[in-house]
PDB file of C-alpha atoms and ligand atoms in Angstrom:
ATOM      1  CA  UNK A   1      13.846 -11.602   9.525  1.00 82.00           C
ATOM      2  CA  UNK A   2      15.699  -8.323  10.266  1.00 80.00           C
ATOM      3  CA  UNK A   3      18.199  -9.242   7.557  1.00 94.00           C
ATOM      4  CA  UNK A   4      15.387  -9.876   5.137  1.00 95.00           C
ATOM      5  CA  UNK A   5      13.882  -6.438   5.878  1.00 97.00           C
ATOM      6  CA  UNK A   6      17.292  -4.845   5.261  1.00 97.00           C
ATOM      7  CA  UNK A   7      17.654  -6.641   1.950  1.00 98.00           C
ATOM      8  CA  UNK A   8      14.132  -5.710   0.838  1.00 98.00           C
ATOM      9  CA  UNK A   9      14.754  -2.089   1.922  1.00 98.00           C
ATOM     10  CA  UNK A  10      17.890  -1.939  -0.230  1.00 98.00           C
ATOM     11  CA  UNK A  11      15.943  -3.349  -3.166  1.00 98.00           C
ATOM     12  CA  UNK A  12      12.982  -0.950  -2.871  1.00 98.00           C
ATOM     13  CA  UNK A  13      15.400   1.969  -2.604  1.00 98.00           C
ATOM     14  CA  UNK A  14      16.934   0.898  -5.940  1.00 98.00           C
ATOM     15  CA  UNK A  15      13.410   0.777  -7.388  1.00 98.00           C
ATOM     16  CA  UNK A  16      12.723   4.216  -5.895  1.00 98.00           C
ATOM     17  CA  UNK A  17      15.661   5.662  -7.852  1.00 98.00           C
ATOM     18  CA  UNK A  18      14.047   4.413 -11.051  1.00 98.00           C
ATOM     19  CA  UNK A  19      10.832   6.235 -10.090  1.00 98.00           C
ATOM     20  CA  UNK A  20      12.654   9.460  -9.269  1.00 98.00           C
ATOM     21  CA  UNK A  21      14.723   9.391 -12.465  1.00 97.00           C
ATOM     22  CA  UNK A  22      11.885   8.398 -14.790  1.00 97.00           C
ATOM     23  CA  UNK A  23      11.612  10.211 -18.084  1.00 93.00           C
ATOM     24  CA  UNK A  24       7.979  11.228 -17.562  1.00 84.00           C
ATOM     25  CA  UNK A  25       7.757  13.046 -20.898  1.00 85.00           C
ATOM     26  CA  UNK A  26       8.664  10.062 -23.024  1.00 91.00           C
ATOM     27  CA  UNK A  27       7.229   7.251 -20.911  1.00 93.00           C
ATOM     28  CA  UNK A  28       4.762   4.785 -22.353  1.00 94.00           C
ATOM     29  CA  UNK A  29       1.348   4.875 -20.641  1.00 92.00           C
ATOM     30  CA  UNK A  30      -1.399   2.323 -21.278  1.00 91.00           C
ATOM     31  CA  UNK A  31      -4.861   1.728 -19.853  1.00 91.00           C
ATOM     32  CA  UNK A  32      -5.954  -1.489 -18.124  1.00 87.00           C
ATOM     33  CA  UNK A  33      -9.544  -2.030 -16.862  1.00 83.00           C
ATOM     34  CA  UNK A  34     -10.758   1.482 -17.846  1.00 83.00           C
ATOM     35  CA  UNK A  35      -9.563   4.985 -18.755  1.00 82.00           C
ATOM     36  CA  UNK A  36      -8.590   5.867 -15.156  1.00 81.00           C
ATOM     37  CA  UNK A  37      -6.697   2.592 -14.633  1.00 83.00           C
ATOM     38  CA  UNK A  38      -3.253   3.372 -16.000  1.00 84.00           C
ATOM     39  CA  UNK A  39       0.040   1.523 -16.218  1.00 89.00           C
ATOM     40  CA  UNK A  40       3.374   3.000 -17.275  1.00 94.00           C
ATOM     41  CA  UNK A  41       6.533   1.347 -18.523  1.00 96.00           C
ATOM     42  CA  UNK A  42       7.979   2.061 -15.051  1.00 97.00           C
ATOM     43  CA  UNK A  43       5.292   0.016 -13.257  1.00 97.00           C
ATOM     44  CA  UNK A  44       6.356  -2.920 -15.432  1.00 96.00           C
ATOM     45  CA  UNK A  45      10.065  -2.213 -15.118  1.00 97.00           C
ATOM     46  CA  UNK A  46       9.951  -1.919 -11.314  1.00 98.00           C
ATOM     47  CA  UNK A  47       7.851  -5.066 -11.002  1.00 98.00           C
ATOM     48  CA  UNK A  48      10.578  -6.855 -13.009  1.00 97.00           C
ATOM     49  CA  UNK A  49      13.270  -5.481 -10.669  1.00 98.00           C
ATOM     50  CA  UNK A  50      11.263  -6.649  -7.644  1.00 98.00           C
ATOM     51  CA  UNK A  51      10.689 -10.073  -9.169  1.00 98.00           C
ATOM     52  CA  UNK A  52      14.423 -10.566  -9.848  1.00 97.00           C
ATOM     53  CA  UNK A  53      15.601  -9.035  -6.564  1.00 98.00           C
ATOM     54  CA  UNK A  54      13.115 -10.872  -4.343  1.00 98.00           C
ATOM     55  CA  UNK A  55      13.964 -14.178  -6.067  1.00 97.00           C
ATOM     56  CA  UNK A  56      17.564 -13.675  -4.955  1.00 97.00           C
ATOM     57  CA  UNK A  57      16.527 -12.722  -1.412  1.00 97.00           C
ATOM     58  CA  UNK A  58      14.164 -15.690  -0.893  1.00 98.00           C
ATOM     59  CA  UNK A  59      14.403 -18.174  -3.802  1.00 97.00           C
ATOM     60  CA  UNK A  60      11.624 -20.470  -2.537  1.00 97.00           C
ATOM     61  CA  UNK A  61       9.020 -17.668  -2.471  1.00 98.00           C
ATOM     62  CA  UNK A  62       6.391 -17.326  -5.193  1.00 98.00           C
ATOM     63  CA  UNK A  63       5.421 -13.949  -6.562  1.00 97.00           C
ATOM     64  CA  UNK A  64       2.139 -12.044  -7.020  1.00 97.00           C
ATOM     65  CA  UNK A  65       2.376  -8.573  -8.585  1.00 96.00           C
ATOM     66  CA  UNK A  66      -0.217  -6.045  -9.695  1.00 95.00           C
ATOM     67  CA  UNK A  67       1.200  -6.036 -13.214  1.00 94.00           C
ATOM     68  CA  UNK A  68       0.687  -9.776 -13.684  1.00 91.00           C
ATOM     69  CA  UNK A  69       2.384 -12.944 -12.541  1.00 86.00           C
ATOM     70  CA  UNK A  70       2.171 -16.623 -13.354  1.00 85.00           C
ATOM     71  CA  UNK A  71       1.884 -17.772  -9.717  1.00 93.00           C
ATOM     72  CA  UNK A  72      -1.490 -18.258  -8.044  1.00 93.00           C
ATOM     73  CA  UNK A  73      -1.782 -17.544  -4.322  1.00 95.00           C
ATOM     74  CA  UNK A  74      -2.385 -20.533  -2.057  1.00 95.00           C
ATOM     75  CA  UNK A  75      -2.337 -20.834   1.735  1.00 96.00           C
ATOM     76  CA  UNK A  76       0.920 -22.775   1.735  1.00 97.00           C
ATOM     77  CA  UNK A  77       4.500 -21.574   1.525  1.00 97.00           C
ATOM     78  CA  UNK A  78       6.084 -18.175   0.970  1.00 98.00           C
ATOM     79  CA  UNK A  79       4.638 -15.557  -1.387  1.00 98.00           C
ATOM     80  CA  UNK A  80       5.633 -11.997  -2.102  1.00 98.00           C
ATOM     81  CA  UNK A  81       2.681  -9.704  -2.937  1.00 98.00           C
ATOM     82  CA  UNK A  82       3.957  -6.486  -4.510  1.00 98.00           C
ATOM     83  CA  UNK A  83       2.668  -3.219  -5.901  1.00 98.00           C
ATOM     84  CA  UNK A  84       5.544  -1.782  -7.965  1.00 98.00           C
ATOM     85  CA  UNK A  85       4.062   1.728  -7.956  1.00 98.00           C
ATOM     86  CA  UNK A  86       1.167   2.378  -5.615  1.00 98.00           C
ATOM     87  CA  UNK A  87      -0.101   5.745  -6.778  1.00 98.00           C
ATOM     88  CA  UNK A  88       0.469   5.414 -10.525  1.00 96.00           C
ATOM     89  CA  UNK A  89      -1.744   8.394 -11.353  1.00 96.00           C
ATOM     90  CA  UNK A  90       0.276  10.535  -8.917  1.00 97.00           C
ATOM     91  CA  UNK A  91       3.453   9.227 -10.559  1.00 97.00           C
ATOM     92  CA  UNK A  92       2.204  10.121 -14.060  1.00 95.00           C
ATOM     93  CA  UNK A  93       1.245  13.611 -12.866  1.00 95.00           C
ATOM     94  CA  UNK A  94       4.555  14.088 -11.012  1.00 96.00           C
ATOM     95  CA  UNK A  95       2.521  14.663  -7.833  1.00 98.00           C
ATOM     96  CA  UNK A  96       5.368  13.290  -5.675  1.00 98.00           C
ATOM     97  CA  UNK A  97       3.304  10.861  -3.595  1.00 98.00           C
ATOM     98  CA  UNK A  98       3.658   7.218  -4.585  1.00 98.00           C
ATOM     99  CA  UNK A  99       5.242   4.143  -3.066  1.00 98.00           C
ATOM    100  CA  UNK A 100       6.620   0.674  -3.643  1.00 98.00           C
ATOM    101  CA  UNK A 101       4.906  -1.973  -1.529  1.00 98.00           C
ATOM    102  CA  UNK A 102       6.249  -5.457  -0.728  1.00 98.00           C
ATOM    103  CA  UNK A 103       4.561  -7.985   1.568  1.00 98.00           C
ATOM    104  CA  UNK A 104       5.858 -11.440   2.451  1.00 98.00           C
ATOM    105  CA  UNK A 105       3.236 -14.077   3.260  1.00 98.00           C
ATOM    106  CA  UNK A 106       3.940 -17.393   4.959  1.00 98.00           C
ATOM    107  CA  UNK A 107       1.145 -19.986   4.846  1.00 98.00           C
ATOM    108  CA  UNK A 108      -1.440 -17.296   4.067  1.00 97.00           C
ATOM    109  CA  UNK A 109      -0.379 -14.737   6.699  1.00 97.00           C
ATOM    110  CA  UNK A 110       1.744 -11.620   6.232  1.00 98.00           C
ATOM    111  CA  UNK A 111       4.971 -11.973   8.194  1.00 98.00           C
ATOM    112  CA  UNK A 112       6.813  -8.906   6.857  1.00 98.00           C
ATOM    113  CA  UNK A 113       5.856  -5.722   5.043  1.00 98.00           C
ATOM    114  CA  UNK A 114       7.875  -2.885   3.512  1.00 98.00           C
ATOM    115  CA  UNK A 115       6.462   0.310   1.962  1.00 99.00           C
ATOM    116  CA  UNK A 116       8.892   2.862   0.518  1.00 99.00           C
ATOM    117  CA  UNK A 117       8.109   6.471  -0.365  1.00 98.00           C
ATOM    118  CA  UNK A 118      11.098   7.620  -2.459  1.00 98.00           C
ATOM    119  CA  UNK A 119       9.984  11.258  -2.475  1.00 98.00           C
ATOM    120  CA  UNK A 120      10.410  11.545   1.310  1.00 98.00           C
ATOM    121  CA  UNK A 121      12.972   8.719   1.520  1.00 98.00           C
ATOM    122  CA  UNK A 122      10.804   6.984   4.112  1.00 98.00           C
ATOM    123  CA  UNK A 123      10.932   3.209   4.522  1.00 98.00           C
ATOM    124  CA  UNK A 124       8.023   1.887   6.582  1.00 98.00           C
ATOM    125  CA  UNK A 125       8.320  -1.732   7.627  1.00 98.00           C
ATOM    126  CA  UNK A 126       6.977  -4.282  10.060  1.00 98.00           C
ATOM    127  CA  UNK A 127       7.743  -7.823  11.110  1.00 97.00           C
ATOM    128  CA  UNK A 128       4.952  -9.979  12.567  1.00 98.00           C
ATOM    129  CA  UNK A 129       5.127  -9.589  16.355  1.00 98.00           C
ATOM    130  CA  UNK A 130       8.190  -7.357  15.927  1.00 97.00           C
ATOM    131  CA  UNK A 131       6.678  -3.850  15.798  1.00 98.00           C
ATOM    132  CA  UNK A 132       6.430  -1.243  13.035  1.00 98.00           C
ATOM    133  CA  UNK A 133       9.115   1.242  12.050  1.00 98.00           C
ATOM    134  CA  UNK A 134       9.793   4.233   9.834  1.00 98.00           C
ATOM    135  CA  UNK A 135      13.461   4.659   8.926  1.00 98.00           C
ATOM    136  CA  UNK A 136      14.456   2.606  11.961  1.00 97.00           C
ATOM    137  CA  UNK A 137      12.302   4.470  14.468  1.00 98.00           C
ATOM    138  CA  UNK A 138       9.381   2.606  16.051  1.00 98.00           C
ATOM    139  CA  UNK A 139       5.969   4.022  15.105  1.00 98.00           C
ATOM    140  CA  UNK A 140       2.587   3.833  16.874  1.00 98.00           C
ATOM    141  CA  UNK A 141      -0.936   4.736  15.875  1.00 98.00           C
ATOM    142  CA  UNK A 142      -2.292   7.836  17.600  1.00 98.00           C
ATOM    143  CA  UNK A 143      -4.657   7.749  20.570  1.00 98.00           C
ATOM    144  CA  UNK A 144      -6.982  10.502  19.310  1.00 98.00           C
ATOM    145  CA  UNK A 145     -10.701   9.873  19.148  1.00 98.00           C
ATOM    146  CA  UNK A 146     -12.922  10.637  16.159  1.00 98.00           C
ATOM    147  CA  UNK A 147     -13.512  14.247  17.181  1.00 98.00           C
ATOM    148  CA  UNK A 148      -9.738  14.824  16.863  1.00 98.00           C
ATOM    149  CA  UNK A 149      -9.264  12.599  13.841  1.00 98.00           C
ATOM    150  CA  UNK A 150      -7.763  13.303  10.456  1.00 98.00           C
ATOM    151  CA  UNK A 151      -9.614  10.959   8.092  1.00 98.00           C
ATOM    152  CA  UNK A 152      -7.964   9.528   4.965  1.00 98.00           C
ATOM    153  CA  UNK A 153      -9.964   7.943   2.202  1.00 98.00           C
ATOM    154  CA  UNK A 154      -9.536   6.440  -1.236  1.00 98.00           C
ATOM    155  CA  UNK A 155     -11.982   6.975  -4.076  1.00 98.00           C
ATOM    156  CA  UNK A 156     -11.774   3.472  -5.665  1.00 97.00           C
ATOM    157  CA  UNK A 157     -11.035   5.328  -8.919  1.00 94.00           C
ATOM    158  CA  UNK A 158     -11.401   2.249 -11.143  1.00 92.00           C
ATOM    159  CA  UNK A 159     -14.984   1.653  -9.941  1.00 93.00           C
ATOM    160  CA  UNK A 160     -16.753   4.978 -10.388  1.00 94.00           C
ATOM    161  CA  UNK A 161     -20.091   3.383  -9.406  1.00 96.00           C
ATOM    162  CA  UNK A 162     -18.770   3.448  -5.826  1.00 97.00           C
ATOM    163  CA  UNK A 163     -18.330   7.260  -5.826  1.00 98.00           C
ATOM    164  CA  UNK A 164     -21.676   8.132  -4.269  1.00 98.00           C
ATOM    165  CA  UNK A 165     -21.275   5.721  -1.372  1.00 98.00           C
ATOM    166  CA  UNK A 166     -17.651   6.823  -0.902  1.00 98.00           C
ATOM    167  CA  UNK A 167     -18.559  10.487  -0.621  1.00 98.00           C
ATOM    168  CA  UNK A 168     -21.538   9.771   1.639  1.00 98.00           C
ATOM    169  CA  UNK A 169     -19.255   7.982   4.064  1.00 98.00           C
ATOM    170  CA  UNK A 170     -16.608  10.696   3.717  1.00 98.00           C
ATOM    171  CA  UNK A 171     -19.227  13.337   4.542  1.00 98.00           C
ATOM    172  CA  UNK A 172     -20.281  11.393   7.636  1.00 98.00           C
ATOM    173  CA  UNK A 173     -16.681  11.174   8.839  1.00 98.00           C
ATOM    174  CA  UNK A 174     -16.076  14.845   8.030  1.00 98.00           C
ATOM    175  CA  UNK A 175     -19.066  15.828  10.165  1.00 98.00           C
ATOM    176  CA  UNK A 176     -17.544  13.989  13.141  1.00 98.00           C
ATOM    177  CA  UNK A 177     -13.795  14.460  12.664  1.00 98.00           C
ATOM    178  CA  UNK A 178     -11.322  17.278  11.985  1.00 98.00           C
ATOM    179  CA  UNK A 179     -10.833  17.030   8.223  1.00 98.00           C
ATOM    180  CA  UNK A 180     -10.419  14.692   5.241  1.00 98.00           C
ATOM    181  CA  UNK A 181      -7.445  13.895   2.946  1.00 98.00           C
ATOM    182  CA  UNK A 182      -7.231  11.894  -0.311  1.00 98.00           C
ATOM    183  CA  UNK A 183      -3.579  11.082  -1.053  1.00 98.00           C
ATOM    184  CA  UNK A 184      -3.653   8.756  -4.084  1.00 98.00           C
ATOM    185  CA  UNK A 185      -1.700   5.910  -2.470  1.00 98.00           C
ATOM    186  CA  UNK A 186      -3.493   3.329  -0.341  1.00 98.00           C
ATOM    187  CA  UNK A 187      -0.196   1.853   0.895  1.00 99.00           C
ATOM    188  CA  UNK A 188       0.967   5.261   2.130  1.00 99.00           C
ATOM    189  CA  UNK A 189      -2.455   5.996   3.669  1.00 99.00           C
ATOM    190  CA  UNK A 190      -2.026   2.849   5.767  1.00 99.00           C
ATOM    191  CA  UNK A 191       1.503   3.874   6.796  1.00 99.00           C
ATOM    192  CA  UNK A 192       0.245   7.371   7.643  1.00 99.00           C
ATOM    193  CA  UNK A 193      -2.285   5.851  10.065  1.00 99.00           C
ATOM    194  CA  UNK A 194       0.426   3.535  11.437  1.00 99.00           C
ATOM    195  CA  UNK A 195       2.699   6.508  12.108  1.00 98.00           C
ATOM    196  CA  UNK A 196      -0.074   8.343  14.003  1.00 98.00           C
ATOM    197  CA  UNK A 197      -0.141  11.129  11.401  1.00 98.00           C
ATOM    198  CA  UNK A 198      -3.836  10.407  10.729  1.00 98.00           C
ATOM    199  CA  UNK A 199      -6.384   8.366  12.645  1.00 98.00           C
ATOM    200  CA  UNK A 200      -8.436   6.478  10.063  1.00 98.00           C
ATOM    201  CA  UNK A 201      -8.346   5.387   6.421  1.00 99.00           C
ATOM    202  CA  UNK A 202     -11.170   3.834   4.417  1.00 99.00           C
ATOM    203  CA  UNK A 203     -11.816   2.833   0.816  1.00 98.00           C
ATOM    204  CA  UNK A 204     -14.662   0.836  -0.725  1.00 98.00           C
ATOM    205  CA  UNK A 205     -12.569  -1.293  -3.080  1.00 98.00           C
ATOM    206  CA  UNK A 206      -8.862  -2.107  -2.862  1.00 98.00           C
ATOM    207  CA  UNK A 207      -6.674  -4.976  -4.052  1.00 97.00           C
ATOM    208  CA  UNK A 208      -4.409  -7.240  -1.979  1.00 98.00           C
ATOM    209  CA  UNK A 209      -1.241  -5.568  -3.350  1.00 98.00           C
ATOM    210  CA  UNK A 210      -2.556  -2.178  -2.128  1.00 98.00           C
ATOM    211  CA  UNK A 211      -2.949  -3.315   1.489  1.00 98.00           C
ATOM    212  CA  UNK A 212      -0.919  -6.504   2.129  1.00 98.00           C
ATOM    213  CA  UNK A 213       2.196  -4.747   3.491  1.00 98.00           C
ATOM    214  CA  UNK A 214       0.411  -1.721   4.985  1.00 99.00           C
ATOM    215  CA  UNK A 215      -2.043  -3.896   6.928  1.00 98.00           C
ATOM    216  CA  UNK A 216       0.771  -5.518   8.917  1.00 98.00           C
ATOM    217  CA  UNK A 217       2.439  -2.118   9.429  1.00 98.00           C
ATOM    218  CA  UNK A 218      -0.792  -0.694  10.928  1.00 99.00           C
ATOM    219  CA  UNK A 219      -1.372  -3.772  13.102  1.00 98.00           C
ATOM    220  CA  UNK A 220       2.200  -3.811  14.379  1.00 98.00           C
ATOM    221  CA  UNK A 221       1.815  -0.106  15.180  1.00 98.00           C
ATOM    222  CA  UNK A 222      -1.152  -0.964  17.417  1.00 98.00           C
ATOM    223  CA  UNK A 223      -4.020  -0.331  14.981  1.00 98.00           C
ATOM    224  CA  UNK A 224      -6.728  -2.498  13.433  1.00 98.00           C
ATOM    225  CA  UNK A 225      -7.431  -3.236   9.764  1.00 98.00           C
ATOM    226  CA  UNK A 226     -10.624  -4.921   8.547  1.00 98.00           C
ATOM    227  CA  UNK A 227     -13.165  -4.596   5.759  1.00 98.00           C
ATOM    228  CA  UNK A 228     -15.710  -1.801   6.234  1.00 98.00           C
ATOM    229  CA  UNK A 229     -18.042  -4.459   7.708  1.00 98.00           C
ATOM    230  CA  UNK A 230     -15.455  -5.387  10.311  1.00 98.00           C
ATOM    231  CA  UNK A 231     -14.518  -8.692   8.623  1.00 98.00           C
ATOM    232  CA  UNK A 232     -10.984 -10.076   8.298  1.00 97.00           C
ATOM    233  CA  UNK A 233      -9.327  -8.911   5.019  1.00 97.00           C
ATOM    234  CA  UNK A 234      -8.645 -11.587   2.419  1.00 97.00           C
ATOM    235  CA  UNK A 235      -5.496 -11.666   0.280  1.00 97.00           C
ATOM    236  CA  UNK A 236      -7.380 -13.599  -2.416  1.00 96.00           C
ATOM    237  CA  UNK A 237      -9.786 -10.882  -3.545  1.00 96.00           C
ATOM    238  CA  UNK A 238     -10.542  -7.183  -3.771  1.00 97.00           C
ATOM    239  CA  UNK A 239     -12.393  -5.718  -0.813  1.00 97.00           C
ATOM    240  CA  UNK A 240     -13.259  -2.629   1.157  1.00 98.00           C
ATOM    241  CA  UNK A 241     -10.841  -1.548   3.866  1.00 98.00           C
ATOM    242  CA  UNK A 242     -10.986   0.287   7.185  1.00 98.00           C
ATOM    243  CA  UNK A 243      -7.793   1.019   9.113  1.00 98.00           C
ATOM    244  CA  UNK A 244      -7.800   2.912  12.394  1.00 98.00           C
ATOM    245  CA  UNK A 245      -6.386   3.280  15.829  1.00 98.00           C
ATOM    246  CA  UNK A 246      -8.107   1.349  18.612  1.00 97.00           C
ATOM    247  CA  UNK A 247      -9.754   4.406  20.179  1.00 97.00           C
ATOM    248  CA  UNK A 248     -12.104   5.076  17.240  1.00 96.00           C
TER     249      UNK A 248
HETATM  250  C1  IPD B   1      -4.402   2.847  -6.284  1.00 77.11           C
HETATM  251  C2  IPD B   1      -4.010   3.797  -5.188  1.00 77.11           C
HETATM  252  C3  IPD B   1      -5.181   4.686  -4.827  1.00 77.11           C
HETATM  253  C4  IPD B   1      -6.393   3.884  -4.430  1.00 77.11           C
HETATM  254  C5  IPD B   1      -6.739   2.858  -5.482  1.00 77.11           C
HETATM  255  C6  IPD B   1      -5.539   1.990  -5.806  1.00 77.11           C
HETATM  256  P1  IPD B   1      -2.487   2.098  -8.030  1.00 77.11           P
HETATM  257  O1  IPD B   1      -3.314   2.001  -6.610  1.00 77.11           O
HETATM  258  O2  IPD B   1      -3.605   3.092  -4.041  1.00 77.11           O
HETATM  259  O3  IPD B   1      -4.882   5.522  -3.727  1.00 77.11           O
HETATM  260  O4  IPD B   1      -7.464   4.767  -4.259  1.00 77.11           O
HETATM  261  O5  IPD B   1      -7.797   2.056  -4.981  1.00 77.11           O
HETATM  262  O6  IPD B   1      -5.881   1.078  -6.809  1.00 77.11           O
HETATM  263  O7  IPD B   1      -3.433   1.682  -9.116  1.00 77.11           O
HETATM  264  O8  IPD B   1      -2.016   3.480  -8.164  1.00 77.11           O
HETATM  265  O9  IPD B   1      -1.424   1.090  -7.797  1.00 77.11           O
HETATM  266 CA1   CA B   2      -2.064   0.062  -5.804  1.00 77.11          CA
HETATM  267 CA1   CA B   3       0.170  -0.048  -8.779  1.00 77.11          CA
END
C-alpha cells in the first residue's frame, strides 16, 4: 500500500505541473449544470492523465471521475474515485487554492486517499488503519473545542437554493467559534481539518469525488466525517458533509 501511495503521489505531482503551467488566458471553459458549474480543458486533460496513470498503477481497478466515466460504482472490487481539479473556480481565477483528489475504494470502502495541493506542494495521504500524513509527516486533528474553533464551510455553489440554510448554519457556528473561512476546495478543507489547522468543515451538498479521499484522511487523523445529520456518507450519491475533531 505504501508503494501505491508513492506511485499515486508521483502521478498527482505530474498533474499538478499541468495545473501550474496552464495557459489560463487561452484555456477553453464550458459550463455544466449551471452558470457557476464550470469545467476547463485542464479538468478534462488531468482526468485523462489520472485515468491512464492509475490504470498502470492498478490495472484491475475501475474508474469514476467528476468529468465523466463509463464505469458505474458497485460494492465489489477496486475503484478509483477522482476529482481532477477540486476548486475549478479558484483555478480559473488563478486564486492559487485547488487540488487533485484520488481515492481508492475496495469493496465499497476507501482504503487509500491522496489529495495534492500543487500551489503549496503539499501531498496529503492516508491508508486505512495506517494514519494520515502531509509530505511524510503524520498529521492529527486538533483538540480544540468549538469556542476555539476555526470553522470552514462550502457554499454548495451549484445549488444556490441552499444558500440561506448554509449561511444560517455558518452564522450559528460563527457565534460559537473563533471565525469562518470559505476556501473553494472541499478536498483541501477536509485536509485542513485533518492537519489540525481548522476544527470543523461543513457543506450542504457535495459529491463523492469531493470527499472520498479527504474523508479517509480526516478519519485517519483522528477526526469524524458524516452527513450533517450524523449519518454515514455514501459514495453513491451527493450529500451534506460534516467533518470535525472528536472534541466538538
Ligand atoms: C467544488 C469545490 C467547492 C465546493 C463545491 C465543490 P469543484 O468542487 O470543492 O469548494 O464548495 O461543493 O463542488 O467543482 O471545484 O471540483
Ligand atoms: Ca470537487
Ligand atoms: Ca472538480
